[in-house]
Every structure is written in C-alpha cells, then in structure tokens.
Amino acid sequence: METTKLPPSSPSSPTTGFTVPSAEKVDGFPRRSMRRARQRRSHSSSQFRYQSSQVELTPLPLLKDAPVAELHDLFCKKLQQCCMLFDFLDCVADLKGKEIKRAALNELVESVATSRGVLIEPLYPEAIKMISVNIFRTLPPSENPEFDPEEDEPTLEASWPHLQLVYEFFLRFLESPDFQPSMAKRYVDQKFVLQLLELFDSEDPREREYLKTILHRVYGKLLGLRAYIRKQINNIFLRFIYETEHFNGVAELLEILGSIINGFALPLKAEHKQFLVRVLIPLHTAKSLSIFHAQLAYCVVQFMEKDATVTEYIIRGLLKYWPKTCTQKEVMFLGEIEEILDVIEPSQFIRVQEPLFKQIAACISSPHFQVAERALYFWNNEYILSLIEENCQVILPLVFATLYRVSKEHWNQTIVSLIYNVLKTFMEMNSKLFDDLTASYKVEKQK
Amino acid sequence: VADCCNPVSKMAGADGDDSLYPIAVLIDELRNEDVQLRLNSIKKLSTIALALGVERTRTELLPFLTDTIYDEDEVLLALAEQLGNFTMLVGGPEYVHCLLPPLESLATVEETVVRDKAVESLRKISQEHSPVDLEVHFEPLVKRLASGDWFTSRTSACGLFSVCYPRVSSTVKAEIRQHFRTLCSDDTPMVRRAAASKLGEFAKVLELDYVKSDIISLFTALASDEQDSVRLLAVEACVSIATLLPQEDLETLVMPTLRQAAEDKSWRVRYMVADKFSELQKAVGPEITKNDLVPAFQNLLKDCEAEVRAAAANKVKEFCENLPEDNREQIIMTHILPCVKELVSDTNQHVKSALASVIMGLSTILGKDNTIEHLLPLFLAQLKDECPEVRLNIISNLDCVNEVIGIRQLSQSLLPAIVELAEDAKWRVRLAIIEYMPLLAGQLGVEFFDEKLNTLCMAWLIDHVYAIREAATCNLMKLVEKFGAEWAQNTIVPKVLGMANDPNYLHRMTTLFCINALSEACGQEITTKQMLPVVLKMSNDQVANVRFNVAKSLQKIGPVLDSNALQTEVKPVLEKLATDTDMDVKYFAQEAISVLALA
C-alpha cells in the first residue's frame, strides 16, 4: 500500500437536507439534525477548548543548521512545540503561531524521512506524545446526520494543514529504517491503537486514507498488537451492523483486512472463520453496503482462496441476507456471486448449486432489468458456463420454467434477447433434457 | 427443513379428526419455503397450541419450535414475541419453564431486535415462575447466557438479572451480583454497553449495602470506560443510583463521577448529561444543585458543540422551575439568564429553536417585573429571528406570557411575525401558524383579531395547497366556538358563502367544506337561513366534484336542520342528485338519503 496524497480539496458545501433521523439503537443518542449556519464549512475539533492557556510559540533554529550534539535536543523541543493546538475555525487567529508549528512539522517530517540516526530511544515517547495530542480527539457531531457518502460532500477537518503533517510525520516515523518496533511498542500500545481505530469514523476521506496506511504499518511492524487490532475491528464492525449502522471508515478497515486475510496461515484458525461467518457475512446487511462492497467482496473472495471449505458458509450466508426490496444491492450481490463463482472449486459448487440457482432464477424474473441482466451475464462467463454444463441435469430444471416464462413476458428487449441466448446455450448443451422440459412445461401450463 | 418423521407432522390429523385439519395446514405452513407463510403461521401459534392442548404443546410443539431456530430473523422475532404469551398454553405457571429452551436460543441470535424481544419475553415469563422454579430453571439459564462464548448471549443476560434477583435466595443473589460484575468489565464494548444500560435497573433491586459496595464501583468504572458509548450510558444509571442513596452519601459516592461526566472530553457524554439534567437535578437534591449543578449547567449552555448547547437549552425552564425556591430568582438572574441571553443569538438555529420552545416558561417563574425588564427583549429578538422554527416556537408558547404580563406587551411585534409566517413559502410553516390561530385569537381578543388577523384567516381558504385550505376550515370552526355564532354571522359566514360563486371549483368546494365545519357551531338558524340555500343552489354546479360534495354536505348538516327543511328542501335536491349522470354523485346522494332517513 502506498500513501496516496490527495490534492487539497476545496471546502465542501454543506447539504441542505433536513429530515427526522431514525433513533439510535443502543446508546440512546439521537442523531439530531444539527445543520449549522451555512458559512461554517468544516469541523472544529472538540479538543480545542481543552487547551490550557495558550503560550506564544517562538521559532527555534533550523534542524539542518543544528550541530550534531544538539540535534536530538532540538528535535525534542520541536516535538514539544508541535503539541500546541490551534483554533482553525477562526482562520486569522494566531497566524504566527500556526506558521511556526507548520514549519516545525515540515522539518520534523523531512528529518525523519531523510536523515539516519535521528530516531533514538528518548525521542519515542516524545514523538508518540506529539502524535497523540494532535490526532486523538472526539470527532465532532456530523454536520449532516443524514450524511450519504455517495451523494454528499464530506465535511472536512478544519485543522488539516497541521493534522496532515502530523500524520505524514507518523507515517515516516513508522517507515524509517531506524524505526525499532521493540522501542515503539512501549508507547504504541493497546490504548493507542484503540484511539487510532476510532478515528476511522472521521468524515474526512484524506484523514481516513492516512489512517489506513498507518494502521497497516502498525499491524505489519508491531506483531504483539495484531490480535488486538483484529478484535477491535471486529467490535467496530459488530457495533456498525447491530447498533449504530454508522461508521465512516468501514471501507478502509476492510481494505486493511483484505491484505491481513491474504496473510493468514493455513489451516484457518477458528477465530478467523468466526470473523467470516459472524462479521463479514452480516456486513452485507448494511444499508450503506455500496460504499464498501468492493472491499468486502475482496475479503470474502480472499477467504475462499485461502480455504475452499468456507465456500458453502459464504454462499448460504449471502442467500440468507439476499436483498428483498433493494435492487441496487441485489445487483451488488450478483456481482459478488460472480466473483465467488470465478474461483469456486467444482466440488464446492455442487454443494450450493441448488439454492444458488433458485435465487438466480428469481433474479432473472426480476422486473428490474438491471437485476435480470446482471444474473443473465453469468452465462457469458466461461468458467461459470463450464460449471453449469457439468451440472446441467440439476441446474436446467431449476431455471427452465423461469427462463421460458420470462422470455415471453419481460418488458425489456435486451433481457428477452439475453434469455434467448441462454436458452440456446442450454439447448446446445443438452437437447434431450431441453426438449423434455419444454414438453413438461407445456403440459403443466395446460393444466 | 424437518422431514416427515417429525412428530409435529403427525400432530394434527393423526387420529383422523377433521376438526384438526386447519391446524395441520398451519403446521405445514410452519415448514413452508415461503417466509410469508411461515410468518403467518407463527403469528397464529396460539391457535395451534390451543388446538393441540397443553400436553402436546409441551412435548411436541415446543421441541419442534426449538429446532427451527435457524429461520429468518423476521420469523424468529414473531416467535420470540409469541412465546412471551404462552404460559397458559403450556399449562400455566407450573409448566412455564418449558418455554425457556426456545427463548434461550432466541436470546443468543445475532439480530438485535430478535434478541431484545426474546429478553422481553423472558422478563415477562420470569414473573410467572414460582420462587423454586426461578432458582431451578430460570437462574441457571441466566448464568449460561452470562457466560456464553459469543457477545450476544452475554448482552442478553444483562437484561435478566434484575428480574430474578429479588426472588432468589441470598446465595444465588451473591452469584448474580458476581455475574453482573463480570459483565461490567467484559472484553467487548457491546456487553459493557448492555451492562451499563441495565446498571440503574439492577441497582434498584439491590439491597442498599450492596448498592454502596458493588454498584458504586461498577458505576465509577463504567463512567470512566475507554469508550464514550459506554460512559454516556453510565450517566443514565447515575439518575437511578443517586435516587437510591441517602443524601449524605451522594457527595462522596456519586458527585465525583457526575462532575467528571459533565466535563467529559467527548461531546456525546456531555450531551447525555445535558439531556438528563432535570432528572439528575431531582435525584441529587437542592443543596448539590446549588453548589454543583448550577455551574455545570452554565458550562453546558456555553458548550463548544451545538448539540450539547441545544440539549441544555431544552432544559432551561425545567431546571429553573426545580431550583430551590428560597434563592431561585437570584440564581436565575445572576447565573442562568446571562447564558440564555447569549443563546438567543447563537450561530446554530437548532440551539435557538430549542431555547425558543421553553424560554417563555421562564416568565411564570420570574414574575411580571422581571419578565418585562429582562425576558421581553429576548422574546422580541426571537420573534424576529431569521429561522421560522424559532418564531413559531415563541408564538406557540404565548399562553405562558399572557398569564404573567398580558399579550398586549407583545402584540406590536407579534403581528409582523405572524403575518410573515402566514405567508411563508413553505406550506408546513403556514400550517403550523394556522394551528396556533385559535390560541392567539383567544389571547388577543376579538377586536384585535378582526382588525389584524381575520384577513389572513380568510386568505388561507384559497391557499393553493389543500392541507392549508383544510386547516383553515378547521381553524374557522374553532374561532366560531371561541367568538360565538353572532360573530360568525357578521364576519365570516358572508365571506365563506361569497366563495360559492368563485370561478375556481376548488374554492367553491371550500365553501362546502366550511359549511360542513361551521354548521354545528353556528346553529340551526344560520344554517337553515343562510347556508342551506347556498348549498342547494350549488347542486346545479357543472363540476361533478362540487355536486357530490353538495350531497355530502347535506348529509353532514342534515342533523342541524329541522324536519320541515329536510323534507321540503333537502329531499327533492338529493332525489334529483340521485339520478345524476355521474356515478359518484349518485352514490353520495343515495348515501345521504339513507343516512338522513329520507327514503
């Protein structure tokens, strides 16, 4: 994973939707619509008011000019200077101080990235303290409680000019060849990681992008934290699924998990299987599935590629949670099923083909043409077609009546012609069975 | 899917009894592939059980249901609910424990609504257990759930401790307390949240000594949990706990935690404190309120997050009302009012509108002089607020001020505000102000009304939104109830009847709707002499909708008329309409004839 540096985005315009939100489930906290005055476009950080009296910053000498003997001391002083927080909602407040901190952060980033031998043990607690003070904060309430990540512009973090540099510093710190996990683990502990994970709820995509890369590095370098990180991600997901239905960073966490799953040892531990069955599969029920579906499907397929025996759990799970009214989600489910079928083992396919093709038949007869179309595209996939051919005796009787009926009834011409192609394929596959089914279908219809 | 060897499939109809056939169908449907059919069948579960009798319900139906727990959540939810009402169907309290196994499984499923329903049913049937059964059957179930592997069963357990605790022996009580303690420090935040949300309820059933020794330490721990979603639930528990403790213990046992919560770094926790402020105030009593809660409340009113300020603003009136009377006025004037003044010009409209919904209530507490001097300028400022919701909230609470200073003080500023809202581009705003018209009319008096507001009320009758016209009609009725028939005859009836000649048929129909609403309040005389002729004349309208509304109006005003008018004037017109070419007109005319017994 590479750090992607997003171009500085323009401030978003707050959306104007104002609807009565559904009550929150467990914490009893109503997401009251709190649309602010229009001129406010970015978040304050609730932390700002907790600053004790502001002292004025004075510029320190440059790191590059410092004699070697004083370098570490100066580095440390700069870290301490950067612990000062500024009010970014008032954009003209303490401009001098903001500039001094920005310059110091830039220097720290560059120093950690380029020079060797800077990161000595006493600097670890100071660096982690600076990072903690800056990034850990209670995220402010959403400007737009009905925030729809697909439609609405996210609210951006006001203090990003500093925050970005702090994240950049953290990342360079973790990636530095001098970085010593054995020293860092005393400061980057469970409590630290928990707070880091909570920040994934940030509405600002730039922040989540940094967090993703950083968490991935932490997971890669601090082995002692791995199980804990996985467990806490589990908790975040379970809360998202069963309690709040709201968490902005699901896609980013899933992306990290995708590569974590890739690295699982075989045979899969019970813990990992449980994660698949009790967390990943139920994640498909989320209302906001479209935002993280690609990452979720990737994780699911990763699991199958690791261990084919989980296939049946996955397919039966998806069938259990198959969307009943949301056609947009149905198309996503069909897409995921195709990704799964692309890598399915024939022996596993046989175990699920009956319930699966009953559902596919139901999709083909959907009045929504995109659903029907997506299902019919399966017959354009050579591997799936070969699976169907091998099991034609089972599958054709399951879908025949639907195909026949829909070919006569569907309002959309594209669907009708797709169905004709499918029927033609079946006819060529097994003309005897096809004729038998046609005959019995007609008899059935006569009744 | 169960196979044919399942005893249930043979349950009904095995003895060839035809009366059991419908039951056999229901049972078959319990296993149908179609979720909707299974759902229907589950909803009729009591019928099945009744037909099978208590014995077979216990030995056959319940085991069968326990096995089908792998069903869709929707079916499980219905099942969980049904089982809560099953006690009599399994043979009464003596056998109620038979219901525990299926409910236990349901209490462990993932889906929250199913689990919650199962817990609700378990709580219900716990009351029907004898003390012995409670210890033999129910309490072991709670323990199993409390030590379950997956978080779902442990969260469910949290809701069951308080229902069995009061009715078990002291040894078992000690075990229950231990289990609750364990869950309060559970590994997963979901369980800690469940425990925190039940802490207050559990404290209530505990002996006071244990409240002090056990609950307080749990409360303190949960209130400083690493997750704010847990901490904020502890605030809720704080209310119950503070109520249970004697006054002298509050300072040491509760207040440190409460102070900390009011200044929590997470706005969610502070919001919760603001939201529960009145309850907290009552629970801790007047002394602590004066010393601690007043400054805490000031801080919440000045919080940096709008959510918190709005929640606190909502509580201003209640908080002031509940202050100890001896120095209530002084506290309000020196500590609360300055914050309130700032909120009037808050940057956030929700904060302002929360304040506007309660601020008028302060006038009763502060009395006439203070209201005129200090509150009136605030009311006037809010009446001019850019946000309609703020203005509406002020107007809707005018009655509080009226009692204290009379509404005249406000009427100069009131009028422009009302006129502006009455013409707001959003019909919902117009609708809201219409609803306050009768109240305003009552307080401003008939003269002021006739002079300034009557025109508005009539203008709403021809609004282009139906909901407004409908509300305007209803408003007229309430005004007539207030000002009397004579006033109606002089001011509104002529205008309403004039609309009968309007070229727009919608306006002509409004005349009919007004007549429907007004006839009763206006009485027989006005209805017969002035309204009836207009209605009858409209029976010749060229628009069918108007004609069938004439039929409906006649049906409506019929009871107000005397029998002579009914027979000689209404009957012929309805008979004519009953032969109309339009089928709807015919239908409503015939309906009116039969309702008025004119046939």
XYZ file of N, CA and C in Angstrom, chain A residues 141-336:
588
model
N -19.802 16.100 16.119
C -21.017 15.562 15.520
C -21.069 15.911 14.038
N -21.669 15.054 13.282
C -21.722 15.286 11.845
C -22.593 16.497 11.546
N -22.107 17.306 10.617
C -22.876 18.477 10.197
C -24.211 18.031 9.623
N -24.155 16.906 8.985
C -25.326 16.426 8.275
C -25.577 14.999 8.716
N -26.482 14.804 9.654
C -26.669 13.485 10.236
C -27.192 12.476 9.218
N -27.755 12.972 8.144
C -28.240 12.060 7.111
C -27.152 11.870 6.056
N -25.909 12.148 6.454
C -24.797 12.118 5.518
C -24.800 10.847 4.685
N -24.845 11.041 3.388
C -24.812 9.912 2.474
C -23.525 10.026 1.673
N -22.557 9.160 1.988
C -21.237 9.299 1.375
C -21.277 9.248 -0.152
N -22.335 8.696 -0.713
C -22.394 8.635 -2.169
C -22.890 9.941 -2.766
N -23.707 10.650 -2.024
C -24.350 11.839 -2.570
C -23.708 13.123 -2.052
N -23.359 13.123 -0.778
C -23.000 14.372 -0.129
C -21.494 14.566 -0.081
N -21.122 15.819 -0.076
C -19.714 16.154 0.129
C -19.396 15.945 1.606
N -18.274 15.317 1.899
C -17.940 15.139 3.322
C -17.537 16.464 3.961
N -17.697 16.548 5.249
C -17.211 17.717 5.961
C -15.720 17.517 6.221
N -14.946 18.498 5.892
C -13.506 18.325 6.006
C -12.996 18.858 7.335
N -11.919 18.274 7.774
C -11.317 18.655 9.042
C -10.624 20.015 8.892
N -11.010 20.952 9.769
C -10.502 22.314 9.627
C -9.004 22.406 9.895
N -8.525 21.589 10.823
C -7.116 21.723 11.203
C -6.207 20.879 10.309
N -6.700 20.503 9.141
C -5.931 19.621 8.261
C -4.526 20.130 7.934
N -4.319 21.454 7.742
C -2.962 21.908 7.427
C -1.927 21.395 8.441
N -2.305 21.323 9.721
C -1.389 20.747 10.702
C -1.540 19.239 10.791
N -2.788 18.807 10.792
C -3.055 17.384 11.004
C -2.367 16.535 9.934
N -2.414 17.008 8.708
C -1.812 16.236 7.633
C -0.329 16.021 7.889
N 0.336 17.090 8.336
C 1.777 16.972 8.578
C 2.058 16.033 9.748
N 1.164 16.042 10.742
C 1.354 15.134 11.871
C 1.228 13.684 11.382
N 0.204 13.421 10.555
C 0.051 12.069 10.004
C 1.251 11.696 9.145
N 1.709 12.654 8.350
C 2.856 12.402 7.482
C 4.078 12.046 8.339
N 4.241 12.790 9.429
C 5.355 12.513 10.335
C 5.241 11.103 10.921
N 4.035 10.758 11.356
C 3.803 9.441 11.954
C 4.150 8.346 10.951
N 3.716 8.545 9.733
C 3.961 7.550 8.700
C 5.459 7.400 8.420
N 6.154 8.540 8.276
C 7.594 8.493 8.026
C 8.326 7.849 9.209
N 7.833 8.150 10.383
C 8.393 7.587 11.609
C 8.296 6.058 11.555
N 7.111 5.551 11.197
C 6.932 4.104 11.143
C 7.744 3.471 10.019
N 7.930 4.232 8.952
C 8.590 3.665 7.770
C 10.105 3.874 7.790
N 10.568 4.656 8.756
C 12.004 4.942 8.804
C 12.812 3.661 9.007
N 13.918 3.550 8.318
C 14.763 2.353 8.516
C 15.281 2.264 9.955
N 15.297 3.408 10.648
C 15.753 3.404 12.043
C 14.686 2.946 13.026
N 13.455 2.819 12.538
C 12.336 2.515 13.442
C 12.536 1.161 14.126
N 12.430 1.184 15.456
C 12.636 -0.048 16.235
C 11.325 -0.471 16.896
N 10.684 -1.510 16.383
C 9.414 -1.944 16.992
C 9.554 -2.206 18.485
N 10.692 -2.740 18.900
C 10.837 -3.084 20.324
C 10.765 -1.846 21.202
N 11.230 -0.719 20.684
C 11.125 0.513 21.455
C 9.729 1.109 21.342
N 9.176 1.049 20.137
C 7.887 1.699 19.896
C 6.769 1.031 20.671
N 6.873 -0.287 20.879
C 5.722 -0.990 21.436
C 5.380 -0.549 22.854
N 6.336 0.090 23.522
C 6.028 0.590 24.853
C 5.060 1.771 24.790
N 5.076 2.484 23.684
C 4.249 3.692 23.578
C 3.061 3.491 22.646
N 3.304 2.749 21.567
C 2.175 2.422 20.692
C 1.540 1.154 21.279
N 0.669 1.356 22.248
C 0.109 0.212 22.968
C -1.363 0.033 22.592
N -2.055 -0.844 23.346
C -3.450 -1.143 23.010
C -4.327 0.100 23.072
N -4.112 0.900 24.107
C -4.939 2.089 24.246
C -4.745 3.021 23.053
N -3.484 3.136 22.634
C -3.168 3.985 21.478
C -3.894 3.483 20.232
N -3.802 2.178 20.018
C -4.408 1.599 18.817
C -5.927 1.766 18.840
N -6.516 1.612 20.010
C -7.969 1.753 20.110
C -8.398 3.159 19.681
N -7.642 4.149 20.147
C -7.982 5.527 19.772
C -7.763 5.765 18.283
N -6.712 5.117 17.769
C -6.434 5.235 16.338
C -7.605 4.676 15.527
N -8.122 3.541 15.982
C -9.229 2.910 15.252
C -10.485 3.778 15.289
N -10.702 4.436 16.416
C -11.905 5.269 16.499
C -11.869 6.422 15.507
N -10.649 6.861 15.166
C -10.537 7.966 14.215
C -11.006 7.582 12.813
N -11.069 6.284 12.533
C -11.543 5.857 11.210
C -12.970 6.320 10.940
N -13.668 6.772 11.965
C -15.018 7.294 11.777
C -14.992 8.720 11.219
N -13.813 9.277 11.041
C -13.708 10.645 10.518
C -14.431 10.765 9.181
N -15.089 11.905 9.003
C -15.810 12.105 7.750
C -14.861 12.533 6.637
N -13.656 12.967 7.022
C -12.697 13.479 6.052
C -11.945 12.319 5.385
N -12.156 12.102 4.087
C -11.521 10.953 3.423
C -9.998 11.036 3.429
N -9.453 12.262 3.458
C -7.989 12.391 3.469
C -7.426 11.809 4.760
N -8.146 12.068 5.851
C -7.684 11.554 7.134
C -7.759 10.023 7.154
N -8.874 9.480 6.623
C -9.018 8.012 6.643
C -7.955 7.339 5.790
N -7.573 8.011 4.702
C -6.544 7.453 3.824
C -5.214 7.315 4.579
N -4.845 8.370 5.305
C -3.632 8.295 6.111
C -3.745 7.206 7.176
N -4.900 7.181 7.845
C -5.078 6.206 8.925
C -4.920 4.789 8.404
N -5.442 4.564 7.208
C -5.385 3.229 6.623
C -3.938 2.795 6.460
N -3.145 3.658 5.844
C -1.749 3.304 5.620
C -1.024 3.123 6.953
N -1.321 4.023 7.881
C -0.627 3.959 9.167
C -0.986 2.684 9.927
N -2.289 2.363 9.967
C -2.679 1.161 10.700
C -2.047 -0.081 10.070
N -1.968 -0.049 8.756
C -1.352 -1.180 8.063
C 0.112 -1.343 8.472
N 0.824 -0.218 8.568
C 2.217 -0.272 9.005
C 2.306 -0.778 10.447
N 1.426 -0.260 11.298
C 1.455 -0.680 12.706
C 1.215 -2.179 12.781
N 0.237 -2.657 12.022
C -0.071 -4.085 12.015
C 1.124 -4.888 11.520
N 1.811 -4.330 10.530
C 2.947 -5.053 9.961
C 4.149 -5.084 10.890
N 4.352 -4.006 11.653
C 5.591 -3.925 12.426
C 5.451 -4.337 13.884
N 4.278 -4.088 14.466
C 4.127 -4.397 15.892
C 3.297 -5.671 16.052
N 4.020 -6.803 16.018
C 3.328 -8.088 15.967
C 2.450 -8.337 17.182
N 2.881 -7.814 18.324
C 2.133 -8.058 19.556
C 0.739 -7.453 19.529
N 0.516 -6.513 18.633
C -0.783 -5.839 18.625
C -1.766 -6.454 17.639
N -1.295 -7.408 16.847
C -2.117 -7.889 15.742
C -3.473 -8.433 16.194
N -3.438 -9.373 17.144
C -4.704 -9.983 17.575
C -5.633 -8.916 18.142
N -5.034 -7.990 18.887
C -5.848 -6.933 19.489
C -6.495 -6.063 18.411
N -5.732 -5.721 17.400
C -6.282 -4.890 16.321
C -7.440 -5.619 15.638
N -7.233 -6.895 15.352
C -8.312 -7.645 14.695
C -9.560 -7.663 15.556
N -9.357 -7.871 16.851
C -10.516 -7.940 17.745
C -11.262 -6.607 17.794
N -10.517 -5.538 17.855
C -11.188 -4.237 17.928
C -11.892 -3.885 16.623
N -11.307 -4.302 15.505
C -12.001 -4.066 14.224
C -13.311 -4.854 14.221
N -13.236 -6.087 14.737
C -14.461 -6.880 14.909
C -15.514 -6.096 15.666
N -15.115 -5.523 16.789
C -16.064 -4.798 17.629
C -16.660 -3.598 16.902
N -15.805 -2.923 16.150
C -16.306 -1.769 15.395
C -17.353 -2.234 14.380
N -17.048 -3.318 13.697
C -17.993 -3.815 12.696
C -19.295 -4.284 13.338
N -19.174 -5.005 14.440
C -20.397 -5.511 15.086
C -21.265 -4.355 15.563
N -20.606 -3.342 16.069
C -21.361 -2.178 16.507
C -22.047 -1.527 15.307
N -21.287 -1.455 14.220
C -21.839 -0.875 12.995
C -23.041 -1.674 12.502
N -22.935 -2.993 12.517
C -24.014 -3.822 11.976
C -25.229 -3.809 12.896
N -24.988 -4.025 14.177
C -26.127 -4.290 15.057
C -26.545 -3.104 15.913
N -25.715 -2.079 16.027
C -26.108 -0.988 16.910
C -26.333 0.338 16.186
N -25.290 0.870 15.553
C -25.431 2.247 15.080
C -25.688 2.384 13.585
N -25.271 1.395 12.790
C -25.320 1.485 11.328
C -24.576 2.691 10.806
N -23.682 3.208 11.624
C -22.964 4.380 11.164
C -21.491 4.261 11.530
N -20.638 4.257 10.526
C -19.202 4.328 10.748
C -18.582 4.661 9.399
N -17.817 5.737 9.364
C -17.343 6.202 8.054
C -16.202 5.364 7.474
N -15.473 4.661 8.337
C -14.249 4.035 7.838
C -14.331 2.549 7.526
N -15.544 2.036 7.284
C -15.672 0.596 7.045
C -14.834 0.162 5.843
N -14.895 0.936 4.751
C -14.173 0.542 3.537
C -12.672 0.474 3.805
N -12.155 1.467 4.517
C -10.714 1.491 4.782
C -10.298 0.312 5.659
N -11.105 0.025 6.691
C -10.749 -1.104 7.563
C -10.795 -2.412 6.777
N -11.796 -2.548 5.896
C -11.888 -3.765 5.092
C -10.698 -3.895 4.149
N -10.239 -2.772 3.652
C -9.099 -2.830 2.747
C -7.875 -3.378 3.476
N -7.692 -2.927 4.719
C -6.575 -3.452 5.508
C -6.784 -4.947 5.752
N -8.031 -5.306 6.107
C -8.313 -6.707 6.395
C -8.059 -7.590 5.184
N -8.361 -7.034 3.993
C -8.115 -7.804 2.778
C -6.691 -8.301 2.743
N -5.747 -7.430 3.057
C -4.363 -7.897 2.990
C -3.993 -8.727 4.223
N -4.688 -8.471 5.345
C -4.440 -9.312 6.521
C -4.881 -10.750 6.229
N -6.071 -10.895 5.637
C -6.602 -12.232 5.340
C -5.658 -12.968 4.400
N -5.139 -12.207 3.438
C -4.183 -12.751 2.499
C -3.011 -13.423 3.208
N -2.670 -12.881 4.373
C -1.510 -13.414 5.086
C -1.829 -14.480 6.114
N -3.120 -14.856 6.251
C -3.480 -15.885 7.235
C -2.768 -17.199 6.932
N -2.356 -17.888 8.010
C -1.730 -19.194 7.835
C -2.818 -20.262 7.729
N -2.463 -21.365 7.082
C -3.416 -22.469 6.949
C -3.053 -23.582 7.920
N -3.964 -24.360 8.432
C -5.412 -24.193 8.269
C -5.911 -22.955 9.014
N -7.028 -22.414 8.564
C -7.568 -21.208 9.176
C -7.921 -21.465 10.633
N -7.587 -20.486 11.478
C -7.959 -20.607 12.890
C -9.459 -20.419 13.045
N -9.992 -20.985 14.119
C -11.432 -20.833 14.387
C -11.808 -19.356 14.470
N -10.904 -18.562 15.071
C -11.171 -17.125 15.217
C -11.435 -16.471 13.862
N -10.640 -16.871 12.868
C -10.782 -16.246 11.558
C -12.070 -16.678 10.877
N -12.401 -17.979 11.040
C -13.648 -18.443 10.435
C -14.845 -17.734 11.069
N -14.738 -17.578 12.382
C -15.828 -16.902 13.081
C -15.980 -15.468 12.569
N -14.851 -14.840 12.316
C -14.880 -13.486 11.780
C -15.621 -13.461 10.440
N -15.334 -14.454 9.623
C -16.006 -14.521 8.318
C -17.517 -14.660 8.486
N -17.903 -15.644 9.314
C -19.315 -16.004 9.402
C -20.112 -14.967 10.186
N -19.504 -14.464 11.258
C -20.295 -13.614 12.149
C -20.113 -12.137 11.904
N -19.109 -11.770 11.140
C -18.896 -10.343 10.909
C -18.958 -10.001 9.419
N -18.109 -10.657 8.619
C -18.061 -10.267 7.205
C -19.378 -10.530 6.495
N -19.957 -11.703 6.713
C -21.209 -12.009 6.005
C -22.338 -11.080 6.478
N -22.537 -10.910 7.795
C -23.593 -9.968 8.205
C -23.361 -8.518 7.752
N -22.113 -8.154 7.467
C -21.865 -6.797 6.958
C -22.655 -6.531 5.682
N -23.006 -7.606 4.977
C -23.787 -7.434 3.746
C -25.173 -6.866 4.004
N -25.622 -6.898 5.242
C -26.970 -6.394 5.511
C -27.001 -4.875 5.639
N -25.826 -4.245 5.709
C -25.805 -2.799 5.972
C -26.498 -2.019 4.869
N -27.144 -0.962 5.291
C -27.849 -0.106 4.348
C -26.859 0.562 3.400
N -25.688 0.907 3.937
C -24.703 1.638 3.139
C -23.709 0.700 2.456
N -24.138 -0.503 2.155
C -23.256 -1.520 1.564
C -22.465 -0.994 0.370
N -23.106 -0.157 -0.462
C -22.458 0.243 -1.710
C -21.114 0.919 -1.466
N -20.946 1.549 -0.295
C -19.721 2.302 -0.042
C -18.527 1.378 0.159
N -18.775 0.202 0.692
C -17.621 -0.660 0.966
C -17.765 -2.035 0.333
N -18.695 -2.171 -0.609
C -18.939 -3.510 -1.135
C -17.738 -4.103 -1.850
N -17.036 -3.257 -2.622
C -15.890 -3.783 -3.371
C -14.865 -4.392 -2.414
N -14.582 -3.661 -1.328
C -13.588 -4.145 -0.361
C -14.092 -5.395 0.362
N -15.390 -5.410 0.651
C -15.977 -6.554 1.348
C -15.907 -7.805 0.476
N -16.289 -7.640 -0.794
C -16.263 -8.789 -1.705
C -14.828 -9.309 -1.845
N -13.874 -8.377 -1.870
C -12.478 -8.788 -1.972
C -12.101 -9.662 -0.780
N -12.490 -9.226 0.432
C -12.183 -10.005 1.640
C -12.801 -11.399 1.553
N -14.057 -11.442 1.118
C -14.762 -12.716 1.053
C -14.051 -13.666 0.096
N -13.677 -13.136 -1.067
C -13.007 -13.982 -2.049
C -11.633 -14.433 -1.533
N -10.950 -13.520 -0.810
C -9.672 -13.899 -0.209
C -9.826 -15.123 0.696
N -10.890 -15.113 1.480
C -11.147 -16.242 2.373
C -11.293 -17.531 1.585
N -12.060 -17.463 0.487
C -12.298 -18.666 -0.319
C -11.016 -19.178 -0.930
N -10.179 -18.220 -1.356
C -8.945 -18.653 -1.997
C -8.005 -19.304 -0.980
N -8.117 -18.849 0.281
C -7.320 -19.462 1.334
C -7.790 -20.877 1.609
N -9.106 -21.012 1.741
C -9.645 -22.281 2.200
C -11.001 -22.509 1.546
N -11.034 -23.440 0.585
C -12.254 -23.630 -0.202
C -13.426 -24.118 0.641
N -13.144 -24.697 1.803
C -14.263 -25.271 2.561
C -15.194 -24.200 3.136
N -14.777 -22.931 3.131
C -15.682 -21.896 3.648
C -16.722 -21.463 2.600
N -16.568 -21.976 1.370
C -17.460 -21.548 0.285
C -18.933 -21.681 0.635
N -19.271 -22.832 1.206
C -20.680 -23.086 1.466
C -21.250 -22.085 2.488
N -20.462 -21.816 3.544
C -20.893 -20.795 4.516
C -21.199 -19.479 3.812
N -20.263 -19.122 2.918
C -20.367 -17.811 2.282
C -21.628 -17.740 1.425
N -21.777 -18.736 0.545
C -22.925 -18.667 -0.376
C -24.234 -18.754 0.392
N -24.310 -19.656 1.361
C -25.570 -19.752 2.120
C -25.821 -18.485 2.921
N -24.739 -17.877 3.388
C -24.874 -16.608 4.110
C -25.431 -15.520 3.207
N -24.858 -15.412 2.016
C -25.343 -14.388 1.085
C -26.801 -14.651 0.720
N -27.139 -15.910 0.542
C -28.536 -16.221 0.188
C -29.469 -15.852 1.336
N -28.986 -16.047 2.560
C -29.820 -15.717 3.714
C -30.109 -14.213 3.761
N -29.069 -13.428 3.460
C -29.235 -11.973 3.553
C -29.588 -11.333 2.216
N -30.033 -12.138 1.259
C -30.310 -11.600 -0.080
C -31.313 -10.453 0.008
N -31.008 -9.322 -0.638
C -31.901 -8.158 -0.512
C -33.296 -8.459 -1.053
N -34.284 -8.033 -0.326
C -35.650 -8.343 -0.738
C -36.266 -7.229 -1.556
N -35.888 -5.997 -1.238
C -36.526 -4.895 -1.963
C -35.528 -3.980 -2.656
N -34.271 -3.994 -2.215
C -33.319 -3.031 -2.774
C -32.615 -3.629 -3.994
N -33.029 -3.201 -5.179
C -32.471 -3.787 -6.399
C -31.011 -3.402 -6.593
N -30.650 -2.194 -6.124
C -29.257 -1.765 -6.264
C -28.342 -2.738 -5.518
N -28.778 -3.135 -4.320
C -27.987 -4.091 -3.554
C -28.006 -5.471 -4.205
N -29.138 -5.799 -4.809
C -29.235 -7.103 -5.455
C -28.186 -7.220 -6.559
N -28.017 -6.142 -7.321
C -27.006 -6.157 -8.377
C -25.614 -6.364 -7.768
N -25.371 -5.714 -6.617
C -24.068 -5.896 -5.953
C -23.877 -7.344 -5.515
N -24.925 -7.927 -4.946
C -24.834 -9.330 -4.509
C -24.517 -10.225 -5.708
N -25.180 -9.979 -6.831
C -24.933 -10.792 -8.022
C -23.489 -10.628 -8.481
N -22.987 -9.396 -8.401
C -21.594 -9.170 -8.765
C -20.660 -9.975 -7.886
N -20.960 -9.973 -6.588
C -20.124 -10.719 -5.652
C -20.213 -12.216 -5.929
